[in-house]
mmCIF file of C-alpha atoms and ligand atoms in Angstrom:
data_model
loop_
_atom_site.group_PDB
_atom_site.id
_atom_site.type_symbol
_atom_site.label_atom_id
_atom_site.label_comp_id
_atom_site.label_asym_id
_atom_site.label_seq_id
_atom_site.Cartn_x
_atom_site.Cartn_y
_atom_site.Cartn_z
ATOM 1 C CA MET A 120 14.283 36.212 38.219
ATOM 2 C CA LYS A 121 12.087 37.341 41.229
ATOM 3 C CA THR A 122 9.982 35.310 43.434
ATOM 4 C CA ILE A 123 6.468 36.917 44.434
ATOM 5 C CA LYS A 124 5.510 35.435 47.999
ATOM 6 C CA ILE A 125 1.871 34.036 48.521
ATOM 7 C CA PHE A 126 0.042 34.409 51.533
ATOM 8 C CA ASP A 127 -2.831 32.699 51.340
ATOM 9 C CA THR A 128 -5.519 33.616 53.562
ATOM 10 C CA THR A 129 -8.501 30.996 52.825
ATOM 11 C CA LEU A 130 -8.738 30.204 56.677
ATOM 12 C CA ARG A 131 -9.223 33.302 58.108
ATOM 13 C CA ASP A 132 -10.566 35.855 55.138
ATOM 14 C CA GLY A 133 -11.606 33.531 53.381
ATOM 15 C CA GLU A 134 -13.839 31.812 56.617
ATOM 16 C CA GLN A 135 -15.478 34.912 56.319
ATOM 17 C CA SER A 136 -17.800 34.561 54.104
ATOM 18 C CA PRO A 137 -21.035 34.259 55.046
ATOM 19 C CA GLY A 138 -21.557 30.827 55.245
ATOM 20 C CA CYS A 139 -17.598 29.352 54.842
ATOM 21 C CA SER A 140 -17.050 28.687 58.771
ATOM 22 C CA MET A 141 -14.748 25.272 58.980
ATOM 23 C CA GLY A 142 -13.607 23.472 61.958
ATOM 24 C CA ILE A 143 -10.575 22.760 63.698
ATOM 25 C CA ASP A 144 -10.073 19.629 62.317
ATOM 26 C CA GLU A 145 -10.678 20.972 58.714
ATOM 27 C CA LYS A 146 -8.727 23.724 58.580
ATOM 28 C CA VAL A 147 -6.171 21.935 59.697
ATOM 29 C CA ILE A 148 -5.895 19.426 56.912
ATOM 30 C CA ILE A 149 -6.276 22.568 54.280
ATOM 31 C CA ALA A 150 -2.809 24.004 56.346
ATOM 32 C CA LYS A 151 -0.978 20.768 55.134
ATOM 33 C CA LYS A 152 -2.469 20.724 51.768
ATOM 34 C CA LEU A 153 -1.487 24.798 51.655
ATOM 35 C CA ASP A 154 2.040 23.725 53.256
ATOM 36 C CA GLU A 155 2.790 21.313 50.390
ATOM 37 C CA MET A 156 1.308 23.640 47.885
ATOM 38 C CA LYS A 157 4.495 25.819 48.758
ATOM 39 C CA VAL A 158 2.081 28.591 49.921
ATOM 40 C CA ASP A 159 4.904 30.767 51.609
ATOM 41 C CA VAL A 160 2.637 32.607 54.110
ATOM 42 C CA ILE A 161 -0.912 30.982 55.705
ATOM 43 C CA GLU A 162 -2.908 33.664 57.560
ATOM 44 C CA ALA A 163 -4.292 30.415 59.901
ATOM 45 C CA GLY A 164 -6.999 32.533 61.563
ATOM 46 C CA PHE A 165 -7.348 35.564 63.871
ATOM 47 C CA ALA A 166 -6.301 33.910 67.504
ATOM 48 C CA ALA A 167 -8.408 36.744 69.794
ATOM 49 C CA SER A 168 -11.627 36.134 67.785
ATOM 50 C CA ASN A 169 -12.749 32.891 69.200
ATOM 51 C CA GLN A 170 -11.488 29.786 71.098
ATOM 52 C CA ARG A 171 -12.134 27.757 68.024
ATOM 53 C CA ASP A 172 -9.473 29.910 65.959
ATOM 54 C CA PHE A 173 -7.163 29.897 68.536
ATOM 55 C CA ILE A 174 -7.229 26.624 69.034
ATOM 56 C CA SER A 175 -6.925 26.033 65.081
ATOM 57 C CA ILE A 176 -3.972 28.087 64.802
ATOM 58 C CA LYS A 177 -1.874 26.761 67.748
ATOM 59 C CA LYS A 178 -2.543 22.926 66.115
ATOM 60 C CA ILE A 179 -1.919 24.490 62.685
ATOM 61 C CA SER A 180 1.706 26.293 64.386
ATOM 62 C CA GLU A 181 2.624 22.296 65.410
ATOM 63 C CA VAL A 182 2.106 20.718 62.221
ATOM 64 C CA VAL A 183 3.067 22.854 59.211
ATOM 65 C CA ASN A 184 6.586 22.742 58.040
ATOM 66 C CA TYR A 185 6.951 25.060 55.220
ATOM 67 C CA SER A 186 5.124 28.276 55.767
ATOM 68 C CA VAL A 187 5.300 30.553 57.779
ATOM 69 C CA ILE A 188 2.011 30.415 60.072
ATOM 70 C CA ALA A 189 0.304 34.452 60.726
ATOM 71 C CA SER A 190 -2.100 35.182 63.168
ATOM 72 C CA LEU A 191 -4.250 38.627 62.900
ATOM 73 C CA ALA A 192 -4.258 40.789 65.628
ATOM 74 C CA ARG A 193 -5.539 44.788 65.918
ATOM 75 C CA CYS A 194 -3.112 47.158 67.537
ATOM 76 C CA ASN A 195 -4.262 46.344 71.280
ATOM 77 C CA LYS A 196 -1.729 44.228 74.013
ATOM 78 C CA ASN A 197 -4.599 41.618 74.027
ATOM 79 C CA ASP A 198 -4.482 40.833 71.026
ATOM 80 C CA ILE A 199 -1.170 41.153 69.943
ATOM 81 C CA ASP A 200 -0.437 38.284 72.976
ATOM 82 C CA MET A 201 -3.321 35.623 71.997
ATOM 83 C CA ALA A 202 -1.509 35.857 68.317
ATOM 84 C CA TYR A 203 1.943 35.116 69.688
ATOM 85 C CA GLU A 204 0.788 32.546 72.035
ATOM 86 C CA ALA A 205 -1.153 30.277 69.506
ATOM 87 C CA VAL A 206 2.222 31.330 66.298
ATOM 88 C CA LYS A 207 4.895 30.941 68.528
ATOM 89 C CA ASP A 208 5.403 27.048 68.547
ATOM 90 C CA ALA A 209 5.146 27.368 64.835
ATOM 91 C CA LYS A 210 8.623 26.701 62.532
ATOM 92 C CA LYS A 211 8.344 30.590 61.102
ATOM 93 C CA PRO A 212 6.170 32.430 62.899
ATOM 94 C CA ARG A 213 4.293 35.535 62.032
ATOM 95 C CA ILE A 214 2.575 38.699 63.791
ATOM 96 C CA HIS A 215 0.145 40.329 61.830
ATOM 97 C CA VAL A 216 -1.109 43.610 63.058
ATOM 98 C CA PHE A 217 -3.511 46.322 61.499
ATOM 99 C CA ILE A 218 -5.740 49.136 62.438
ATOM 100 C CA GLY A 219 -7.693 50.689 59.803
ATOM 101 C CA THR A 220 -6.024 54.123 57.859
ATOM 102 C CA SER A 221 -9.102 56.256 55.815
ATOM 103 C CA ASP A 222 -10.627 58.855 57.567
ATOM 104 C CA SER A 223 -13.721 56.966 57.943
ATOM 105 C CA HIS A 224 -11.970 54.505 59.569
ATOM 106 C CA ILE A 225 -9.870 56.618 62.205
ATOM 107 C CA PHE A 226 -13.170 58.649 62.472
ATOM 108 C CA ASP A 227 -16.225 57.219 62.338
ATOM 109 C CA LYS A 228 -15.160 53.711 63.706
ATOM 110 C CA LEU A 229 -11.935 54.186 65.581
ATOM 111 C CA HIS A 230 -13.198 57.441 66.992
ATOM 112 C CA LYS A 231 -9.154 58.530 66.994
ATOM 113 C CA THR A 232 -7.416 61.395 65.724
ATOM 114 C CA LYS A 233 -4.863 60.916 63.006
ATOM 115 C CA GLU A 234 -2.073 61.451 65.376
ATOM 116 C CA GLU A 235 -3.531 59.188 67.814
ATOM 117 C CA VAL A 236 -3.336 56.364 65.249
ATOM 118 C CA ILE A 237 0.560 57.176 64.389
ATOM 119 C CA GLU A 238 1.316 56.962 68.176
ATOM 120 C CA ILE A 239 -0.764 53.396 68.594
ATOM 121 C CA VAL A 240 0.929 51.936 65.518
ATOM 122 C CA LYS A 241 4.198 52.776 67.184
ATOM 123 C CA GLU A 242 3.057 51.376 69.953
ATOM 124 C CA MET A 243 2.127 48.126 68.743
ATOM 125 C CA VAL A 244 4.208 47.397 66.284
ATOM 126 C CA SER A 245 7.152 47.430 69.098
ATOM 127 C CA TYR A 246 5.238 45.816 71.317
ATOM 128 C CA ALA A 247 4.482 42.597 68.923
ATOM 129 C CA LYS A 248 8.705 42.846 67.742
ATOM 130 C CA GLU A 249 9.435 42.755 71.039
ATOM 131 C CA LYS A 250 7.468 39.159 71.032
ATOM 132 C CA CYS A 251 8.325 38.349 67.483
ATOM 133 C CA HIS A 252 11.039 38.887 64.524
ATOM 134 C CA ASP A 253 8.368 38.555 61.468
ATOM 135 C CA VAL A 254 5.602 41.416 61.933
ATOM 136 C CA GLU A 255 3.264 42.276 59.584
ATOM 137 C CA PHE A 256 1.530 45.570 59.174
ATOM 138 C CA SER A 257 -1.684 46.008 57.034
ATOM 139 C CA LEU A 258 -3.543 49.477 56.473
ATOM 140 C CA GLU A 259 -6.698 48.533 56.473
ATOM 141 C CA ASP A 260 -8.590 50.255 53.906
ATOM 142 C CA ALA A 261 -5.446 51.803 52.564
ATOM 143 C CA THR A 262 -7.127 52.723 49.314
ATOM 144 C CA ARG A 263 -8.939 55.457 50.949
ATOM 145 C CA THR A 264 -6.314 56.537 52.944
ATOM 146 C CA ASP A 265 -5.233 59.973 51.777
ATOM 147 C CA ALA A 266 -1.589 59.151 50.520
ATOM 148 C CA ASN A 267 0.731 61.689 52.419
ATOM 149 C CA TYR A 268 -1.029 60.021 55.779
ATOM 150 C CA ALA A 269 -0.257 56.284 54.294
ATOM 151 C CA CYS A 270 3.698 57.419 53.756
ATOM 152 C CA LYS A 271 3.770 58.674 57.849
ATOM 153 C CA VAL A 272 1.669 55.485 58.987
ATOM 154 C CA ILE A 273 3.611 53.197 56.753
ATOM 155 C CA ASP A 274 7.339 54.624 58.096
ATOM 156 C CA ALA A 275 5.841 54.464 62.142
ATOM 157 C CA ALA A 276 5.547 50.744 61.517
ATOM 158 C CA ILE A 277 8.400 50.299 60.388
ATOM 159 C CA GLU A 278 11.008 52.293 62.166
ATOM 160 C CA SER A 279 8.546 50.804 65.181
ATOM 161 C CA GLY A 280 9.977 46.794 63.014
ATOM 162 C CA ALA A 281 7.372 45.625 60.551
ATOM 163 C CA THR A 282 8.753 43.387 58.724
ATOM 164 C CA THR A 283 6.372 43.330 55.799
ATOM 165 C CA ILE A 284 3.639 46.333 54.988
ATOM 166 C CA ASN A 285 0.328 45.359 53.577
ATOM 167 C CA ILE A 286 -1.630 47.689 51.548
ATOM 168 C CA LEU A 287 -5.369 46.844 51.729
ATOM 169 C CA ASP A 288 -8.311 47.450 49.213
ATOM 170 C CA THR A 289 -10.336 46.517 52.150
ATOM 171 C CA VAL A 290 -13.806 47.155 50.373
ATOM 172 C CA GLY A 291 -12.736 46.475 46.596
ATOM 173 C CA TYR A 292 -12.601 50.359 46.149
ATOM 174 C CA THR A 293 -9.613 50.722 43.629
ATOM 175 C CA ILE A 294 -9.173 50.418 40.040
ATOM 176 C CA PRO A 295 -5.332 48.801 38.534
ATOM 177 C CA ARG A 296 -3.995 52.099 36.835
ATOM 178 C CA GLU A 297 -5.048 54.251 40.389
ATOM 179 C CA PHE A 298 -3.715 51.210 42.290
ATOM 180 C CA SER A 299 -0.574 51.315 40.778
ATOM 181 C CA SER A 300 0.108 55.017 40.994
ATOM 182 C CA PHE A 301 -0.891 54.500 44.677
ATOM 183 C CA ILE A 302 1.497 51.830 45.470
ATOM 184 C CA ASN A 303 4.099 53.647 43.161
ATOM 185 C CA TYR A 304 3.587 57.013 45.063
ATOM 186 C CA LEU A 305 3.692 55.341 48.545
ATOM 187 C CA MET A 306 6.920 53.267 47.197
ATOM 188 C CA GLU A 307 8.915 56.444 46.718
ATOM 189 C CA ASN A 308 7.609 58.776 49.282
ATOM 190 C CA SER A 309 8.231 56.098 52.153
ATOM 191 C CA MET A 310 10.502 53.381 53.614
ATOM 192 C CA LEU A 311 8.849 50.777 51.387
ATOM 193 C CA SER A 312 12.287 49.574 50.373
ATOM 194 C CA LYS A 313 13.728 48.288 53.585
ATOM 195 C CA VAL A 314 10.212 45.807 54.166
ATOM 196 C CA ASP A 315 8.055 43.350 52.021
ATOM 197 C CA VAL A 316 5.771 45.222 50.668
ATOM 198 C CA SER A 317 1.989 43.142 50.367
ATOM 199 C CA VAL A 318 -1.666 44.104 48.880
ATOM 200 C CA HIS A 319 -4.374 42.508 49.932
ATOM 201 C CA CYS A 320 -7.484 43.480 47.578
ATOM 202 C CA HIS A 321 -11.443 42.292 47.918
ATOM 203 C CA ASN A 322 -13.291 41.756 44.744
ATOM 204 C CA ASP A 323 -16.688 43.798 45.425
ATOM 205 C CA LEU A 324 -15.897 45.448 41.697
ATOM 206 C CA GLY A 325 -14.746 42.743 39.718
ATOM 207 C CA ASN A 326 -11.487 43.985 40.358
ATOM 208 C CA ALA A 327 -9.174 41.872 42.865
ATOM 209 C CA THR A 328 -7.502 39.700 40.930
ATOM 210 C CA ALA A 329 -6.375 42.990 38.195
ATOM 211 C CA ASN A 330 -5.667 45.301 41.180
ATOM 212 C CA THR A 331 -2.869 42.454 42.358
ATOM 213 C CA MET A 332 -1.402 42.164 39.515
ATOM 214 C CA SER A 333 -0.999 46.002 38.945
ATOM 215 C CA ALA A 334 0.630 46.052 42.447
ATOM 216 C CA ILE A 335 3.128 42.874 41.375
ATOM 217 C CA LYS A 336 3.873 45.135 37.889
ATOM 218 C CA GLN A 337 4.759 48.362 40.045
ATOM 219 C CA GLY A 338 7.404 45.938 42.132
ATOM 220 C CA VAL A 339 5.439 44.272 45.490
ATOM 221 C CA ASN A 340 6.503 41.537 46.616
ATOM 222 C CA GLN A 341 3.975 39.435 48.368
ATOM 223 C CA VAL A 342 0.045 39.280 47.695
ATOM 224 C CA GLU A 343 -2.729 38.081 49.729
ATOM 225 C CA CYS A 344 -5.598 35.696 48.094
ATOM 226 C CA THR A 345 -7.461 33.072 48.886
ATOM 227 C CA ILE A 346 -8.118 29.132 47.213
ATOM 228 C CA ASN A 347 -11.630 29.965 44.978
ATOM 229 C CA GLY A 348 -11.577 33.869 46.295
ATOM 230 C CA ILE A 349 -13.757 33.464 49.141
ATOM 231 C CA GLY A 350 -13.785 35.989 51.606
ATOM 232 C CA GLU A 351 -15.818 39.115 52.663
ATOM 233 C CA ARG A 352 -18.809 40.141 50.409
ATOM 234 C CA ALA A 353 -17.280 39.587 46.991
ATOM 235 C CA GLY A 354 -14.120 37.433 48.310
ATOM 236 C CA ASN A 355 -10.424 38.487 47.836
ATOM 237 C CA THR A 356 -7.999 38.068 45.179
ATOM 238 C CA ALA A 357 -8.230 34.049 43.881
ATOM 239 C CA LEU A 358 -4.664 32.636 44.714
ATOM 240 C CA GLU A 359 -5.365 30.259 41.383
ATOM 241 C CA GLU A 360 -5.791 33.901 39.613
ATOM 242 C CA VAL A 361 -2.685 34.895 40.783
ATOM 243 C CA VAL A 362 -0.358 32.188 40.395
ATOM 244 C CA ALA A 363 -1.908 31.876 37.292
ATOM 245 C CA ASN A 364 -1.127 34.604 35.745
ATOM 246 C CA ILE A 365 2.684 35.001 36.939
ATOM 247 C CA ASP A 366 2.706 31.507 34.899
ATOM 248 C CA THR A 367 1.037 32.034 31.816
ATOM 249 C CA ARG A 368 2.754 35.904 31.298
ATOM 250 C CA SER A 369 5.717 35.015 32.878
ATOM 251 C CA ASP A 370 6.736 37.568 29.780
ATOM 252 C CA TYR A 371 5.280 40.363 31.237
ATOM 253 C CA TYR A 372 5.259 40.290 34.687
ATOM 254 C CA ASP A 373 8.842 38.900 34.658
ATOM 255 C CA CYS A 374 8.636 36.854 38.330
ATOM 256 C CA LYS A 375 8.081 33.700 40.137
ATOM 257 C CA THR A 376 6.245 31.890 42.933
ATOM 258 C CA ASN A 377 7.345 28.903 44.783
ATOM 259 C CA ILE A 378 3.558 27.361 44.153
ATOM 260 C CA ASP A 379 3.613 23.663 42.950
ATOM 261 C CA LEU A 380 0.342 24.950 40.083
ATOM 262 C CA SER A 381 -0.060 21.169 40.220
ATOM 263 C CA LYS A 382 -1.736 20.890 43.235
ATOM 264 C CA ILE A 383 -4.303 24.025 42.528
ATOM 265 C CA TYR A 384 -7.310 21.990 41.435
ATOM 266 C CA GLU A 385 -7.084 19.218 44.465
ATOM 267 C CA ILE A 386 -6.464 21.922 47.352
ATOM 268 C CA SER A 387 -10.128 23.953 45.268
ATOM 269 C CA LEU A 388 -12.227 20.945 45.337
ATOM 270 C CA LEU A 389 -11.398 20.841 48.971
ATOM 271 C CA VAL A 390 -12.449 24.606 49.991
ATOM 272 C CA SER A 391 -15.287 24.412 47.644
ATOM 273 C CA GLU A 392 -16.302 21.150 50.249
ATOM 274 C CA VAL A 393 -15.417 22.133 52.986
ATOM 275 C CA THR A 394 -17.121 25.429 53.001
ATOM 276 C CA GLY A 395 -19.951 24.226 50.965
ATOM 277 C CA SER A 396 -19.084 27.363 48.661
ATOM 278 C CA VAL A 397 -19.434 26.103 45.276
ATOM 279 C CA VAL A 398 -17.428 27.187 42.660
ATOM 280 C CA GLN A 399 -19.002 29.426 39.453
ATOM 281 C CA ASN A 400 -18.613 26.961 36.140
ATOM 282 C CA ASN A 401 -17.007 29.642 34.397
ATOM 283 C CA LYS A 402 -14.415 30.573 37.033
ATOM 284 C CA PRO A 403 -10.901 30.931 35.308
ATOM 285 C CA ILE A 404 -8.510 28.324 36.431
ATOM 286 C CA VAL A 405 -10.881 26.389 38.584
ATOM 287 C CA GLY A 406 -14.164 26.536 37.562
ATOM 288 C CA LYS A 407 -16.176 23.347 35.801
ATOM 289 C CA ASN A 408 -16.108 24.737 31.872
ATOM 290 C CA ALA A 409 -12.411 27.042 32.164
ATOM 291 C CA PHE A 410 -11.342 24.842 30.055
ATOM 292 C CA LYS A 411 -13.344 22.911 27.671
ATOM 293 C CA HIS A 412 -15.051 23.326 24.445
ATOM 294 C CA GLU A 413 -18.468 23.172 23.595
ATOM 295 C CA ALA A 414 -18.831 25.134 20.043
ATOM 296 C CA GLY A 415 -17.594 23.501 16.726
ATOM 297 C CA ILE A 416 -15.316 25.662 15.614
ATOM 298 C CA HIS A 417 -13.285 26.286 18.991
ATOM 299 C CA GLN A 418 -13.163 22.091 18.587
ATOM 300 C CA ALA A 419 -11.982 21.601 15.435
ATOM 301 C CA GLY A 420 -9.127 24.199 15.820
ATOM 302 C CA VAL A 421 -8.342 22.324 19.452
ATOM 303 C CA LEU A 422 -8.233 19.197 17.776
ATOM 304 C CA ASN A 423 -5.713 20.467 15.344
ATOM 305 C CA ASN A 424 -3.454 22.119 17.663
ATOM 306 C CA LYS A 425 -4.461 22.895 21.336
ATOM 307 C CA LYS A 426 -2.659 26.216 21.066
ATOM 308 C CA THR A 427 -5.763 27.753 18.947
ATOM 309 C CA TYR A 428 -7.828 28.184 21.961
ATOM 310 C CA GLU A 429 -6.105 27.302 24.807
ATOM 311 C CA ILE A 430 -3.422 29.548 26.045
ATOM 312 C CA MET A 431 -2.952 26.920 29.554
ATOM 313 C CA ASN A 432 -2.136 23.142 30.126
ATOM 314 C CA PRO A 433 -5.250 22.029 32.459
ATOM 315 C CA LYS A 434 -2.818 19.162 33.372
ATOM 316 C CA LYS A 435 -0.632 21.916 34.728
ATOM 317 C CA TYR A 436 -2.775 22.632 37.735
ATOM 318 C CA GLY A 437 -3.724 18.805 38.257
ATOM 319 C CA ILE A 438 -7.085 18.845 35.987
ATOM 320 C CA TYR A 439 -7.030 15.869 33.757
ATOM 321 C CA GLN A 440 -10.613 16.113 32.618
ATOM 322 C CA ASP A 441 -11.892 16.009 28.772
ATOM 323 C CA ASN A 442 -12.277 19.541 27.520
ATOM 324 C CA MET A 443 -14.352 18.546 24.694
ATOM 325 C CA VAL A 444 -18.091 18.662 25.861
ATOM 326 C CA ILE A 445 -20.808 17.228 23.100
ATOM 327 C CA GLY A 446 -23.213 19.556 22.927
ATOM 328 C CA ILE A 447 -25.636 21.753 20.617
ATOM 329 C CA HIS A 448 -23.260 23.543 18.864
ATOM 330 C CA SER A 449 -20.766 21.098 18.653
ATOM 331 C CA GLY A 450 -19.788 19.587 15.157
ATOM 332 C CA LYS A 451 -18.357 16.662 13.558
ATOM 333 C CA HIS A 452 -14.906 17.016 14.678
ATOM 334 C CA ALA A 453 -15.933 16.723 18.197
ATOM 335 C CA ILE A 454 -18.544 13.886 17.906
ATOM 336 C CA VAL A 455 -15.557 11.684 15.575
ATOM 337 C CA ASP A 456 -13.347 12.421 18.768
ATOM 338 C CA LYS A 457 -16.133 11.208 21.008
ATOM 339 C CA ILE A 458 -16.890 7.510 19.256
ATOM 340 C CA LYS A 459 -13.219 7.264 19.022
ATOM 341 C CA LYS A 460 -12.544 8.160 22.299
ATOM 342 C CA LEU A 461 -15.301 5.468 23.426
ATOM 343 C CA GLY A 462 -13.469 2.674 21.979
ATOM 344 C CA PHE A 463 -16.068 3.113 18.786
ATOM 345 C CA ASP A 464 -14.964 1.914 15.342
ATOM 346 C CA LYS A 465 -16.195 5.231 13.016
ATOM 347 C CA ASP A 466 -16.239 4.053 10.111
ATOM 348 C CA LYS A 467 -18.781 1.092 11.271
ATOM 349 C CA TYR A 468 -21.637 4.078 11.731
ATOM 350 C CA ASN A 469 -23.602 7.021 9.828
ATOM 351 C CA ILE A 470 -21.498 9.988 11.162
ATOM 352 C CA ASP A 471 -24.163 12.563 9.835
ATOM 353 C CA ASP A 472 -26.874 10.980 11.367
ATOM 354 C CA ILE A 473 -25.357 10.815 14.450
ATOM 355 C CA VAL A 474 -24.449 14.157 14.681
ATOM 356 C CA SER A 475 -28.181 15.143 13.449
ATOM 357 C CA ASP A 476 -29.115 13.068 16.156
ATOM 358 C CA VAL A 477 -26.959 14.425 18.529
ATOM 359 C CA LYS A 478 -28.353 17.536 17.720
ATOM 360 C CA CYS A 479 -32.174 16.707 17.580
ATOM 361 C CA PHE A 480 -31.176 15.226 21.618
ATOM 362 C CA PHE A 481 -30.110 18.707 22.450
ATOM 363 C CA GLN A 482 -33.016 20.578 22.117
ATOM 364 C CA ASN A 483 -34.579 19.912 24.994
ATOM 365 C CA LYS A 484 -31.603 18.635 27.039
ATOM 366 C CA LYS A 485 -28.322 20.363 27.909
ATOM 367 C CA GLU A 486 -25.715 17.734 28.784
ATOM 368 C CA ILE A 487 -25.521 14.281 27.688
ATOM 369 C CA THR A 488 -23.632 11.066 29.658
ATOM 370 C CA ASP A 489 -21.644 8.841 28.146
ATOM 371 C CA LYS A 490 -24.825 6.112 28.100
ATOM 372 C CA GLU A 491 -27.038 8.391 26.145
ATOM 373 C CA PHE A 492 -24.465 9.148 23.641
ATOM 374 C CA ILE A 493 -23.344 5.567 23.339
ATOM 375 C CA ASP A 494 -26.822 4.798 22.508
ATOM 376 C CA ILE A 495 -27.261 7.066 20.142
ATOM 377 C CA VAL A 496 -24.095 5.724 18.423
ATOM 378 C CA ASN A 497 -25.405 2.314 18.752
ATOM 379 C CA SER A 498 -28.419 3.195 16.512
ATOM 380 C CA ASN A 499 -26.908 4.120 13.765
ATOM 381 C CA LYS A 500 -24.575 1.939 12.642
ATOM 382 C CA LYS A 501 -24.071 0.981 9.075
ATOM 383 C CA ILE A 502 -26.134 -2.160 7.552
ATOM 384 C CA PHE A 503 -23.239 -4.089 5.092
ATOM 385 C CA LYS A 504 -25.924 -6.110 3.326
ATOM 386 C CA LYS A 505 -24.226 -9.262 2.555
ATOM 387 C CA TYR A 506 -24.378 -11.130 -1.409
ATOM 388 C CA GLU A 507 -24.423 -14.184 -2.127
ATOM 389 C CA LEU A 508 -23.751 -15.354 -5.776
HETATM 390 O O1 LIG B 700 -9.613 43.309 54.353
HETATM 391 C C1 LIG B 700 -9.508 43.315 55.007
HETATM 392 O O2 LIG B 700 -9.219 45.147 55.324
HETATM 393 C C2 LIG B 700 -8.368 42.560 56.394
HETATM 394 C C3 LIG B 700 -8.021 43.327 57.343
HETATM 395 C C4 LIG B 700 -8.731 43.014 58.915
HETATM 396 C C5 LIG B 700 -6.783 42.640 57.708
HETATM 397 O O3 LIG B 700 -8.975 41.864 56.102
HETATM 398 ZN ZN1 LIG B 701 -9.507 41.539 53.761
#
């Protein structure tokens, strides 16, 4: 079965989310966790962008054992020198160079011609290759780039020594079918088959994971993502969503990853704490409600057989919370289950009265604590009358 490499950019693109900046020590802690989780590549930062990034990439390079350590670099010698200086002590260093390839990026941002950009790619990828054998080249805004031109840029980068080519949906513009046709076209009309092919998708239209999965189906073997999907604007593809898709639907994708899934929840909590970026309750896999059932019909089904409403086992992702939530929609089955879990003998209580008291409680409350639930149970104890003959 084919293995998809997971390239995590939480410490670079993820950190670019407004308000998500991290200190050097915090970055090192997260990098160690990513390494333990067996992420294939950690993009530790953008060495030339600031001193703190440079130092943290260097420190991360010293402590990480398993993962490749990459630093981002623009297509200029100073950026590439800084990137190499930062990663050179890593067990597996990588320089990641990028340049905009869409007309808008070439003309409005770089103020170059298309031919000039190809020359820059050749010169800068060769320069990076002289320093480091592992060079990733990214076509920024690839999905808004003319496909024939993209093929020319890709071939120039591969001929100059790039070992991974990354196709970017920088502005989250593409949609799954279009993206897979685009990838297919690039694969058939360039030298992509000679190197690792990667995708990097943003979530502006909410399509980041779907686009990434469609590219996997099309044959790419590296995907770029972040923990909790943090990143520029609406964020990047969420790592936990990609690995859960691959694991849960291996029948469809026919591939696997090296990720230790049991570490997912712990690292999600860590990234959320360090960045202060709260994970939405309904976020797949790591959201507070991702595996919870409140509706009576669902609860009754799950209590009979989890398969009725659960497609994944939360424990696999390191999530060990109770998945039954008592709420206004809960029925007798879940309430009895909760009574038993709290250690009460259900036969000593008036269950129907407890159910109606619980429903009453939720007329003006949203959540119930165990203490509040226990108070309701205790107030509905059966009274056994004693008769003496
Ligand atoms: O989304 C993007 O285009 C990027 C590049 C800067 C690599 O993250
Ligand atoms: Zn990005």
